[in-house]
Amino acid sequence: MLEILQIPVLTDNYIYLIHDESSDEVAVVDPAVADPVIDVLEERGWSLSHILNTHHHFDHVGANLDLKSRYNVHIIGPAADQDRIPGIDIPVSDGDTVHVCGNALQVFDVPGHTKGHIAYFDPVSNALFCGDTLFAMGCGRLFEGTPEQMWTSLQKFRDMPDDTLVCCAHEYTLANGLFALSLEPNNPALLDRMEKVKTAREKGMATVPSRLGDERRTNPFLRADDPVLQSAVAMPDADPVAVFTEIRARKDIF
């Protein structure tokens, strides 16, 4: 099992450190800035072995070169976008396996937020590092991809186990949940979850990682083919891509 540490940085970003005790290997996922990562590594007596990037945005790769220079590590990132990943050494794509921290992480191409976005899944720890594709009760904006691409990408996550940790990269849960409630104000699972989210945020606590089972019940962007949600947006029996497109358009102006 991997030890997963979450480092809050910038306004609402999360960096993840993953550590394997048996090998003492440590990887960092989407390092936006270097100093907080270095501080945790030094505090725990660890040395970095790998950098994993999900996509090219600066708040996910901003510390790549500093950390690579300091620790002489390899940077793994999306092959479809390797020209925009600083310092990339190992380009990967859908179906590849990344051997880091004693585990074999599966790679998924999940375009939509960006054209070359990928995600990493550890089937041993049931941990999904999904960058800005899937959020707690939300999904990433479509800066470079299409609704059809994003809907297809999100479906790749839905068959993972209910207890899968969704290690997304931003603290957007409260805003996402308020939007979800605007669609389904009487969804009991959503109402219950939002009470917990509000309490956590009032105490300054993180609301991610979340569990995939909760996302399946409360995240509208995973449920564009759900008849209940389709009826909620007045699109019964519509094509799921059309429903997803409508939901994403509403969220963009919410």
Short mmCIF file of C-alpha atoms in Angstrom, two decimals:
data_model
loop_
_atom_site.label_atom_id
_atom_site.label_comp_id
_atom_site.label_asym_id
_atom_site.label_seq_id
_atom_site.Cartn_x
_atom_site.Cartn_y
_atom_site.Cartn_z
CA MET A 1 0.00 0.00 0.00
CA LEU A 2 1.21 3.46 -0.84
CA GLU A 3 1.40 6.23 1.72
CA ILE A 4 -0.24 9.30 0.17
CA LEU A 5 0.40 12.80 1.48
CA GLN A 6 -1.53 15.83 0.29
CA ILE A 7 0.20 19.22 0.17
CA PRO A 8 -2.06 22.30 -0.21
CA VAL A 9 -0.42 25.06 -2.27
CA LEU A 10 -1.31 28.29 -4.05
CA THR A 11 -4.97 29.22 -3.65
CA ASP A 12 -6.67 25.85 -4.00
CA ASN A 13 -4.18 23.37 -5.52
CA TYR A 14 -3.17 20.02 -4.08
CA ILE A 15 0.16 18.32 -4.74
CA TYR A 16 0.43 14.63 -3.85
CA LEU A 17 3.45 12.79 -2.53
CA ILE A 18 3.30 9.01 -2.77
CA HIS A 19 5.73 6.93 -0.70
CA ASP A 20 6.52 3.24 -0.65
CA GLU A 21 7.99 2.21 2.70
CA SER A 22 9.60 -0.99 1.44
CA SER A 23 11.62 0.69 -1.31
CA ASP A 24 11.61 4.18 0.26
CA GLU A 25 10.80 5.57 -3.18
CA VAL A 26 8.85 8.83 -3.31
CA ALA A 27 7.03 10.33 -6.27
CA VAL A 28 5.34 13.69 -6.54
CA VAL A 29 2.21 14.24 -8.61
CA ASP A 30 1.67 17.60 -10.34
CA PRO A 31 4.14 19.79 -8.43
CA ALA A 32 2.99 23.38 -8.86
CA VAL A 33 5.69 24.87 -6.63
CA ALA A 34 8.88 23.39 -5.25
CA ASP A 35 9.40 24.71 -1.71
CA PRO A 36 6.43 23.01 0.00
CA VAL A 37 7.45 19.69 -1.57
CA ILE A 38 11.07 20.11 -0.46
CA ASP A 39 9.94 21.03 3.05
CA VAL A 40 7.90 17.83 3.45
CA LEU A 41 10.66 15.66 1.97
CA GLU A 42 13.24 17.11 4.34
CA GLU A 43 10.92 16.87 7.33
CA ARG A 44 10.43 13.15 6.68
CA GLY A 45 13.95 12.37 5.54
CA TRP A 46 12.83 11.34 2.07
CA SER A 47 14.42 11.89 -1.34
CA LEU A 48 12.38 12.27 -4.49
CA SER A 49 12.58 9.52 -7.13
CA HIS A 50 9.96 10.50 -9.75
CA ILE A 51 7.74 13.33 -10.92
CA LEU A 52 4.34 12.43 -12.40
CA ASN A 53 2.47 15.03 -14.46
CA THR A 54 -1.14 14.76 -15.59
CA HIS A 55 -1.17 17.77 -17.94
CA HIS A 56 0.74 20.84 -18.99
CA HIS A 57 -0.88 23.67 -17.02
CA PHE A 58 1.63 25.68 -15.00
CA ASP A 59 -0.08 24.97 -11.68
CA HIS A 60 0.74 21.30 -12.28
CA VAL A 61 4.26 21.47 -13.75
CA GLY A 62 5.65 24.72 -12.34
CA ALA A 63 8.20 22.98 -10.11
CA ASN A 64 9.28 20.31 -12.59
CA LEU A 65 12.67 21.73 -13.46
CA ASP A 66 13.58 22.87 -9.95
CA LEU A 67 12.81 19.47 -8.46
CA LYS A 68 14.47 17.61 -11.31
CA SER A 69 17.66 19.62 -10.87
CA ARG A 70 17.68 19.20 -7.09
CA TYR A 71 16.93 15.46 -6.96
CA ASN A 72 18.06 14.23 -10.40
CA VAL A 73 14.74 12.51 -11.01
CA HIS A 74 12.86 11.36 -14.09
CA ILE A 75 9.72 13.20 -15.15
CA ILE A 76 6.83 11.13 -16.47
CA GLY A 77 4.01 12.78 -18.38
CA PRO A 78 1.58 12.59 -21.31
CA ALA A 79 3.07 11.57 -24.63
CA ALA A 80 0.33 13.49 -26.45
CA ASP A 81 1.54 16.70 -24.84
CA GLN A 82 5.23 16.12 -24.23
CA ASP A 83 6.21 19.32 -26.01
CA ARG A 84 4.48 21.28 -23.23
CA ILE A 85 5.76 19.29 -20.22
CA PRO A 86 8.99 20.87 -18.88
CA GLY A 87 11.81 18.37 -18.51
CA ILE A 88 9.82 15.28 -19.50
CA ASP A 89 11.90 12.10 -19.79
CA ILE A 90 9.31 9.34 -20.05
CA PRO A 91 6.25 10.03 -22.21
CA VAL A 92 3.33 7.68 -21.53
CA SER A 93 -0.15 7.14 -22.90
CA ASP A 94 -3.29 5.04 -22.56
CA GLY A 95 -2.60 1.44 -21.55
CA ASP A 96 0.97 2.06 -20.38
CA THR A 97 2.17 1.00 -16.95
CA VAL A 98 4.38 3.23 -14.81
CA HIS A 99 6.57 1.43 -12.27
CA VAL A 100 7.12 3.81 -9.37
CA CYS A 101 7.17 3.46 -5.59
CA GLY A 102 7.10 -0.32 -5.82
CA ASN A 103 3.77 -0.32 -7.64
CA ALA A 104 2.56 -0.55 -11.20
CA LEU A 105 0.39 2.48 -11.94
CA GLN A 106 -1.97 2.23 -14.90
CA VAL A 107 -2.09 5.16 -17.33
CA PHE A 108 -5.30 6.44 -18.91
CA ASP A 109 -5.62 9.02 -21.66
CA VAL A 110 -8.37 11.37 -20.46
CA PRO A 111 -8.52 14.37 -22.84
CA GLY A 112 -11.08 17.11 -22.36
CA HIS A 113 -9.63 19.63 -19.94
CA THR A 114 -6.53 19.62 -22.15
CA LYS A 115 -5.81 17.64 -25.29
CA GLY A 116 -3.07 15.56 -23.67
CA HIS A 117 -4.41 14.99 -20.15
CA ILE A 118 -3.67 11.62 -18.53
CA ALA A 119 -4.51 9.98 -15.20
CA TYR A 120 -2.67 7.42 -13.07
CA PHE A 121 -4.41 4.61 -11.18
CA ASP A 122 -2.84 2.39 -8.53
CA PRO A 123 -5.00 -0.77 -8.33
CA VAL A 124 -3.25 -1.93 -5.14
CA SER A 125 -4.05 1.17 -3.09
CA ASN A 126 -7.15 2.01 -5.18
CA ALA A 127 -5.83 5.53 -5.67
CA LEU A 128 -6.66 7.60 -8.75
CA PHE A 129 -4.53 10.64 -9.56
CA CYS A 130 -6.79 12.40 -12.03
CA GLY A 131 -5.45 15.96 -12.16
CA ASP A 132 -8.17 18.27 -13.44
CA THR A 133 -10.31 15.70 -15.22
CA LEU A 134 -12.50 14.59 -12.32
CA PHE A 135 -13.15 16.74 -9.24
CA ALA A 136 -15.19 16.08 -6.14
CA MET A 137 -18.72 16.62 -7.49
CA GLY A 138 -17.29 18.23 -10.63
CA CYS A 139 -15.01 17.97 -13.63
CA GLY A 140 -12.51 20.23 -15.33
CA ARG A 141 -13.40 22.99 -17.74
CA LEU A 142 -13.06 22.10 -21.41
CA PHE A 143 -10.17 24.36 -22.37
CA GLU A 144 -8.90 22.24 -25.28
CA GLY A 145 -11.20 19.24 -25.65
CA THR A 146 -14.81 18.54 -26.56
CA PRO A 147 -17.75 17.44 -24.39
CA GLU A 148 -17.68 14.06 -26.13
CA GLN A 149 -14.00 13.60 -25.25
CA MET A 150 -14.55 14.53 -21.62
CA TRP A 151 -17.60 12.30 -21.25
CA THR A 152 -15.61 9.40 -22.72
CA SER A 153 -12.72 10.17 -20.39
CA LEU A 154 -14.90 10.25 -17.28
CA GLN A 155 -16.46 6.91 -18.15
CA LYS A 156 -13.02 5.31 -17.84
CA PHE A 157 -13.19 5.93 -14.09
CA ARG A 158 -16.69 4.66 -13.42
CA ASP A 159 -15.82 0.95 -13.25
CA MET A 160 -13.11 1.45 -10.64
CA PRO A 161 -13.95 0.24 -7.11
CA ASP A 162 -16.27 2.31 -4.91
CA ASP A 163 -13.52 2.87 -2.37
CA THR A 164 -11.13 4.33 -4.95
CA LEU A 165 -9.51 7.48 -3.62
CA VAL A 166 -10.13 10.31 -6.09
CA CYS A 167 -6.96 12.37 -5.66
CA CYS A 168 -7.94 15.41 -7.67
CA ALA A 169 -5.84 18.55 -7.81
CA HIS A 170 -8.13 21.32 -6.54
CA GLU A 171 -10.35 22.21 -3.58
CA TYR A 172 -13.49 23.03 -5.56
CA THR A 173 -15.91 20.75 -3.71
CA LEU A 174 -18.16 23.31 -2.03
CA ALA A 175 -18.75 25.29 -5.24
CA ASN A 176 -19.24 22.09 -7.22
CA GLY A 177 -21.72 20.79 -4.68
CA LEU A 178 -23.75 23.99 -4.76
CA PHE A 179 -24.02 23.64 -8.53
CA ALA A 180 -25.02 19.97 -8.21
CA LEU A 181 -27.77 21.01 -5.78
CA SER A 182 -29.09 23.49 -8.34
CA LEU A 183 -29.76 20.50 -10.58
CA GLU A 184 -30.97 18.04 -7.94
CA PRO A 185 -32.08 19.89 -4.80
CA ASN A 186 -33.80 16.77 -3.44
CA ASN A 187 -31.05 14.20 -4.02
CA PRO A 188 -30.65 12.67 -0.52
CA ALA A 189 -27.09 11.46 -1.11
CA LEU A 190 -26.12 14.92 -2.34
CA LEU A 191 -27.80 16.70 0.57
CA ASP A 192 -26.05 14.47 3.07
CA ARG A 193 -22.69 14.94 1.40
CA MET A 194 -23.02 18.70 1.25
CA GLU A 195 -23.66 18.91 5.00
CA LYS A 196 -20.36 17.14 5.56
CA VAL A 197 -18.57 19.32 3.00
CA LYS A 198 -19.85 22.54 4.58
CA THR A 199 -18.77 21.40 8.03
CA ALA A 200 -15.33 20.44 6.79
CA ARG A 201 -14.76 23.73 4.99
CA GLU A 202 -15.94 25.76 7.99
CA LYS A 203 -13.19 24.03 9.96
CA GLY A 204 -10.62 24.64 7.21
CA MET A 205 -10.40 20.93 6.41
CA ALA A 206 -9.82 19.43 2.97
CA THR A 207 -12.72 17.68 1.24
CA VAL A 208 -10.52 15.67 -1.10
CA PRO A 209 -9.54 12.98 -1.74
CA SER A 210 -13.09 11.74 -2.12
CA ARG A 211 -14.36 8.22 -2.77
CA LEU A 212 -15.47 7.16 -6.22
CA GLY A 213 -18.66 5.61 -4.86
CA ASP A 214 -19.71 9.02 -3.56
CA GLU A 215 -18.89 10.57 -6.93
CA ARG A 216 -21.06 8.04 -8.71
CA ARG A 217 -24.02 9.03 -6.50
CA THR A 218 -23.57 12.80 -6.36
CA ASN A 219 -21.38 14.04 -9.22
CA PRO A 220 -23.62 15.19 -12.10
CA PHE A 221 -20.78 14.96 -14.61
CA LEU A 222 -20.50 11.21 -14.05
CA ARG A 223 -24.25 10.72 -14.45
CA ALA A 224 -25.17 12.17 -17.83
CA ASP A 225 -26.68 8.79 -18.74
CA ASP A 226 -28.71 8.57 -15.50
CA PRO A 227 -32.47 8.91 -16.25
CA VAL A 228 -32.98 10.73 -12.94
CA LEU A 229 -30.43 13.40 -13.79
CA GLN A 230 -31.61 13.60 -17.39
CA SER A 231 -35.11 14.38 -16.15
CA ALA A 232 -33.70 16.94 -13.72
CA VAL A 233 -32.29 18.94 -16.64
CA ALA A 234 -35.41 18.40 -18.78
CA MET A 235 -33.60 16.09 -21.21
CA PRO A 236 -35.24 12.67 -20.68
CA ASP A 237 -33.86 9.90 -22.89
CA ALA A 238 -31.39 12.31 -24.51
CA ASP A 239 -27.95 11.30 -25.72
CA PRO A 240 -25.55 11.36 -22.73
CA VAL A 241 -23.10 13.58 -24.60
CA ALA A 242 -25.85 16.14 -25.16
CA VAL A 243 -26.79 15.97 -21.48
CA PHE A 244 -23.16 16.33 -20.43
CA THR A 245 -22.78 19.30 -22.78
CA GLU A 246 -25.79 20.99 -21.20
CA ILE A 247 -24.56 20.37 -17.64
CA ARG A 248 -21.08 21.65 -18.44
CA ALA A 249 -22.51 24.77 -20.10
CA ARG A 250 -24.62 25.48 -17.02
CA LYS A 251 -21.67 25.04 -14.71
CA ASP A 252 -19.55 27.43 -16.78
CA ILE A 253 -21.95 30.29 -16.03
CA PHE A 254 -23.06 29.21 -12.55
#
